[in-house]
Structure formats: structure tokens, C-alpha cells
Amino acid sequence: MSTANKKIIFTGPVGSGKTTAIRSISDIEIVTTDEQASDMTRARKESTTVAMDYGMIKLGDTERVHLYGTPGQERFSFMWDILTEGGIGLVLLIDNSRKDPQQDLKFYTHAFRDFIEAQQLVVGVTRMDTHRVPNVQDYRDWLDQLKITAPVFEVDARKREDVSMLMQAMLMSLAPGAEIL
Amino acid sequence: MIDQSQQNSALRVCLEDVGTHNRAVLDFFFAKLGQHTFRCVDSQVEANVLIIDYDFPPARQRYESEYQEWQKPAIILSISEVSLDNVIWLPKPLTSRSLLDAAASVRALLKVDVSDEAIEKLSNQKIAKNIESFVAEKPVSLQRPVIKKAEVLVSVPLVNKAEVVEETKAVDYDTQSVKQSPVNLPVEKNVEPSMPVKTSLTDQQQAQRWVELCGDLPDFDVSANLVSMQAEESFFISSVKDAVRLARQCQQGVLLNFPQAKIFVLPEIHRIFCTVSIDGPDFIALIRDCNSGDGGKMHILSTPEIHELNELISNQSTSLYDLESFVWTSALLSAHGLLPRDLDPNKVVGLKHWPSMTRVALFPHIMPIAAQWAAQGMNAFDVAKTLNVPQRYVFSFYNAANTLGLIEMDPEKLIKKQSTTRKAEAPRGLFSRLLKRLVGG
Ligand SMILES: Nc1nc2c(ncn2[C@@H]2O[C@H](COP(=O)(O)OP(=O)(O)O)[C@@H](O)[C@H]2O)c(=O)[nH]1
Ligand SMILES: [Mg+2]
């Protein structure tokens, strides 16, 4: 049984709602991982923490879908391809209240371009309750400019239904017509 | 003694000024994908290459004062370009590929450069000094992301679980500070397995709502006369579209006036304020009864009207809607599952962009319909057939999405889309189970 092909990655700038979104949807109390460290062959003296959010959705008795949130600030978050390896898709959360959300969109779609091309991107725009501008259509136009096709939804990371809908769109995009068993 | 010459042995790498997060991620890489290429060592003495995070504040300075003297090739990680001798710059965010490629370049450097032994000798002379300063500067503290006060912004009343009700709450609308209008969104509840549904309606009420939105007509025969599946565009929806167009063109609020209701289109905040709730029977009556004889006039808001609007929004706990949601619902209620005259169910079209599913009125099978149409150009009949869903839901989607300008009619663009369809097989079993979980709550 492989866990590698059963993970969904949440990314986006600090404050965009990654931790909250994973918490909204996870079946377990989310953890900020230390777990990666045990996976490493050599433990380091200082405790190494990938401050990555981790949550999980349980399917039936044994099957698990792992949810990872990318850590930290942009410049401290790299090697994203390791995180995404074998992932189902990418949930990009953009905080609509930030100074330049278009730049954020560019940055993250570029950083994850290979993964997005191979899998599926969905974009959730958060904090639209407080910041109405830019609007969803602006994001659609920006994605067009970047030649990326992805559903863009207004989401509030605190609402499970919003996060769920975004993830449903990801799955349905990957497998249109998938039966709901 | 340390083996230094083998091309195929791992590079001994020492991490300098790499913060805790990144160190952990790199370790992860060294332990897996990079295990044959890099071996992480604890001191620069043992190392034949350094990896330096140049974005870590003291790194630049230390490069000039120390690292350079060590005369070892360095892989520098940085967001902005770094061009220094004996250095390979890797832009962030890093990829495994770029690190592996960098390793190859380092090997080349090591070969042409001073031999490893010479490097070792040179650096040995400096060990004492280096270790001293190294220790002095450790531990390198982890930079924690800090959310600045200024970014946190105006305090907005959060939606409290207990106060989540069906109706949208009153909002201060002020043209100067329109950015912070809180919306209260309805709770969502799942009724039909294939879709999550907003509201706290009973199953019966929900079914009734779907009939209002999408009609209840049985499927048409594909060879049936188009006229039977199409309807004239209602006066209401054409007025709304005109008002939205006008408002967008001039980027100003527009008032659309009916005897039964006032509709304010507010493009700067992408919202519509309507004095009648779009979820109730009055709105349906408005759509049915309004006509050009006594309504549908529109104009740009005057200053007194802006004041009136502010008053309305703050006093009246009716509805300030997302612009697209309002238009979407209006389009659905106006058409009852029929198509407007300009939409042909035999024409192959595609979905340019998904509607914002979290904010528009939902109806059965809406997600699969969107996904199908986004993935490939198809005609409406075929979408219904492929997904095995009633045509009225496909027609409804087609109509509403088209009203929002989300439908791609251009055959050339559709062909392009077809050719870029994903190759990898999706694990449908897993997806189905996960979807069920997501939908089922
Ligand atoms: N008003 C508002 N707050 C949000 C929204 N989404 C997330 N938040 C809040 O934003 C804050 C930062 O979210 P967090 O999950 O820590 O962001 P992260 O840095 O991406 O993990 C939390 O207090 C959330 O409750 C939203 O759509 N609207
Ligand atoms: Mg977080």
C-alpha cells in the first residue's frame, strides 16, 4: 500500500488560510509535522522541524488521504517538488487582502508549474469577505495570462464546505465523470 | 581518510546559514532522492561543497568574511541571482532536479579546480579560526513568519456558527471604504449525494428550489425541434445584464428600478444589492411579472441615491449579493431549465472558467457538468448523455455559465483544449471514495 499517491498539497502565502483549511477538512487534529524528521536517515542535533501542516482524511477503515500545507514564508519554503511528489493535486490559497495577489498567484503557479501541469491546480481566494477587490474574474484573467486552467473559487478557509468544494473540483477535474461511490 | 576522488561517490556537503525549515527539507532530500549524490556532513572541514542559503540574513556577510576563504565550491540558494566565482546559484524555489544538476556542476568544478587535497589543506589551516566564529554565531535562529498588524486589517464580524442564518446580513456600504463588507453565508447541507447544497432547507423545500432553478421538464429527444427547448430571454434577465454591463463600463453604481424592487449594481465591490431576497417567492414573481411598461429603467447612481443605498444596506437586513451569484440565480430562475434562443444544445462548446461554486446557487450534478465541460468541448446533449444526468441540469448550467461569460464558443480554442487533455490515468476508485467523503461530510 502506497501513501505517496494519496496526498493533497495546500500552498499559498503566509496567512492565506492553509492551516485553517486543512483543519476544516481533516479528520484528525492537525499537526505541525515533526514526523518528517523520523523519516530521515540521519537525525540532526538540533531538532529539525519541517513546520508543515499535516492533516488526514480517513476513507473507510484503512485508506487515508494525507493533507500537507507548505511551510513558512516564500523564501524559506523550497524543494516543493519533494512535497508534491506523487500528490493528487494542489490547492493554492491566495489571500485577497495581500498587497499584490496577482504576484502571489504568479509566484506559486510558477513554483509548482511541473506539478500543476502533471496534476491539477485549484485556486481558493480567501478573505474576500473583507476584501472584495480583486474579484474572481480578475483571477480568471490572470490565470489565462499564465496559460493555466484551474477552477477559482471564493473560499473562506474556516468553512469546511468551501474547502470541500474546492477539493471536489480538483478531483472532478482530474477524473470528469467520476462516480461518487 | 576521506575519499575525495571518486566521481561517483557522494559529494560531502555542509549546510551553512540554512534555516531550520529548509535544513529539514534538504535533509529529506538527502535521505531519499539525493542519497547517492550528496552526503551531508556536519562541518565544512569534511565537506567538499557548501550549500549556503543566501537569503538568510547574515549569509552574505559571512560569505565575504569566511566562506570565500574556505575555497570550496558553494551552491548558493537565493531568490535573486547571485554571480560569484566558484559558486553555483540555484534560484528558489528549489527543485530536486536543479540540485542534482548543481551536483554535476560542482563535480566539474572540483575536477578543473585545485585538487580536493589542496582544498583540504588550505581549509585545514583555517579550521581553528572558522570553528571559533562558527560557534560564536550559532545558533542561527529560525525566522518565524510574522503577520504584521497592518496586514491583519479592520476587524470584521466573523460569522458565528450560531448566527448563521439563511439571509445575508446588513452591511455598511460606503463608497469610500467598500472593501470591507462582511457577508454572511448560508450553512450548507448535503441532500442529494452528488452535490453539496447550501441552506437549511428540508429535502422537500430543496427539491422545490431545484424545480424553480432548473425546471422539471423531462429530457428532449436530440432530434426534437429546438424551439421546444428554448425560450425567449426574459425581460428581467436582459435588464440585469444591461445594468451590469453599464455599471462595468463606467465603473459606477447603477440602479435598476422595478416597481417591486430596486436593484443596485455595484461593480467596485462586485456586488448587487436587491431589496427583494433572491431566495424567496417575491423574486420569482418579479422575474415573471416585470415588463418594460412599468420598470427596467436604469441609471448611474446619483449622490442622494448612494446615501439612500447606504441607508438601505445598514437598516434593512436583506441582501447584498455577490454579483455573479445574483446574475447566476437570475439566469436560472428566468429560464426554468430551458435554453435561451442563442444557445444550441447541438453546438460543441466548452467551459472557459468554472463559476465560483462556493458562492453560486447549486443544483444536482453541477460539479460533474462543470468538470466535464472544462475538460473537453462537447455539446449539451452529449454532456447529459455522458454523465447520465437529466438534460435540464445541463441546460441550466449552460445558460447560467453563458450569462456569466464563462462559456467558450470558439471552435479553435476548443480544439486547442482537446489536444492538451491530461494523459495520466486518475485513480478513480480513490477519487470516488474521497468525493463521497467530501460530499457526505
Ligand atoms: N476573514 C477571513 N479570515 C480568514 C479566511 N481564511 C482564513 N482566515 C483566517 O486567517 C488567519 C490565517 O490563517 P492560517 O490558516 O493560519 O494561514 P496560513 O499561514 O496559510 O496557514 C486565521 O486566523 C484564519 O482564521 C477568510 O476567508 N476570511
Ligand atoms: Mg499555517
XYZ file of C-alpha atoms in Angstrom, chain A residues 21-174:
154
model
C -8.287 24.929 5.581
C -6.544 21.712 6.493
C -8.046 21.926 9.947
C -11.511 22.450 8.445
C -11.343 19.289 6.416
C -9.093 16.981 8.398
C -10.432 14.034 10.366
C -7.621 14.377 12.863
C -6.361 17.285 14.913
C -3.824 18.786 12.589
C -0.182 18.521 13.392
C 2.658 20.737 12.544
C 4.964 17.999 11.493
C 7.918 16.718 13.287
C 7.162 13.472 11.634
C 9.312 14.170 8.636
C 12.314 14.022 10.875
C 11.758 10.402 11.814
C 11.673 9.646 8.150
C 15.160 10.952 7.711
C 18.105 8.695 7.854
C 20.156 10.958 9.977
C 18.742 12.842 12.867
C 20.400 16.139 13.472
C 21.440 17.527 16.780
C 19.070 20.402 16.797
C 15.525 19.223 16.461
C 14.609 19.584 12.872
C 11.077 20.527 12.278
C 9.510 20.891 8.939
C 6.882 23.301 10.079
C 4.498 21.806 7.668
C 0.843 21.326 8.418
C -0.398 17.827 8.276
C -3.941 16.573 8.294
C -5.708 13.490 7.112
C -8.973 12.302 5.678
C -9.918 8.758 6.543
C -11.668 6.679 3.962
C -13.114 3.513 5.340
C -11.051 1.594 7.830
C -7.670 1.747 6.237
C -7.449 4.209 3.413
C -6.012 7.634 4.154
C -5.646 10.811 2.191
C -2.880 12.994 3.557
C -3.105 16.750 3.533
C 0.063 18.805 3.608
C 0.441 22.529 3.951
C 3.677 24.004 2.693
C 5.705 25.671 5.393
C 6.672 29.178 6.152
C 7.467 32.181 4.131
C 8.294 32.018 0.491
C 11.979 32.272 0.916
C 12.042 29.543 3.491
C 9.890 27.219 1.508
C 11.705 25.415 -1.126
C 12.135 21.980 -2.537
C 8.449 21.931 -3.112
C 8.822 19.141 -5.584
C 9.639 16.831 -2.709
C 6.406 17.655 -1.008
C 4.398 17.257 -4.140
C 5.905 14.052 -5.394
C 3.101 11.654 -6.073
C 0.496 14.154 -4.936
C -3.040 14.204 -6.263
C -3.231 17.925 -6.742
C -2.522 21.374 -5.464
C -4.825 23.667 -3.545
C -3.461 27.179 -3.893
C -4.898 29.627 -1.423
C -4.414 33.285 -2.181
C -5.090 35.903 0.450
C -7.083 38.594 -1.290
C -6.032 41.170 1.261
C -2.358 40.993 0.409
C -0.620 43.756 -1.420
C -0.217 42.021 -4.735
C -2.317 38.874 -5.062
C -1.555 38.651 -8.763
C 2.130 38.408 -7.960
C 1.388 35.719 -5.380
C -0.578 33.781 -7.963
C 2.314 34.064 -10.377
C 4.875 33.051 -7.831
C 3.121 29.937 -6.636
C 1.928 28.730 -10.006
C 5.443 29.136 -11.288
C 6.995 27.398 -8.319
C 4.686 24.427 -8.758
C 4.476 24.528 -12.528
C 5.563 20.936 -13.158
C 3.199 19.573 -10.587
C 0.330 21.682 -11.882
C 0.966 20.514 -15.393
C 1.003 16.893 -14.378
C -1.806 17.052 -11.877
C -4.451 19.622 -11.079
C -4.500 23.064 -9.578
C -7.448 24.646 -7.828
C -7.329 28.202 -6.561
C -9.175 29.389 -3.496
C -9.260 33.102 -2.918
C -9.565 33.802 0.786
C -10.522 36.925 2.723
C -12.893 38.046 0.032
C -15.338 38.683 2.845
C -13.188 41.600 3.900
C -11.508 42.400 0.594
C -13.755 42.374 -2.435
C -11.098 43.599 -4.813
C -9.696 41.967 -6.895
C -12.596 39.721 -7.779
C -12.784 36.169 -9.019
C -12.937 37.292 -12.633
C -9.620 39.097 -12.186
C -8.086 35.830 -11.061
C -9.528 34.044 -14.081
C -7.966 36.650 -16.341
C -4.608 36.331 -14.598
C -4.684 32.558 -14.968
C -5.467 32.998 -18.653
C -2.414 35.195 -18.967
C -0.368 32.481 -17.302
C -1.951 29.915 -19.612
C -3.183 27.882 -16.697
C -6.617 26.347 -16.481
C -7.910 25.922 -12.972
C -11.139 26.410 -11.088
C -11.071 29.571 -8.989
C -13.485 29.787 -6.086
C -14.011 32.331 -3.422
C -13.392 30.415 -0.226
C -13.358 31.059 3.428
C -10.798 28.651 4.823
C -12.812 28.481 8.033
C -15.726 26.893 6.237
C -15.467 23.217 5.638
C -17.955 23.360 2.770
C -15.830 25.858 0.899
C -12.671 23.835 1.273
C -14.529 20.656 0.445
C -15.957 22.165 -2.712
C -12.515 23.234 -3.833
C -11.193 19.736 -3.323
C -14.170 18.228 -5.109
C -13.460 20.453 -8.082
C -9.889 19.201 -8.073
C -10.917 15.569 -8.080
C -13.631 16.057 -10.648
C -11.221 17.908 -12.906
C -8.801 15.023 -12.723
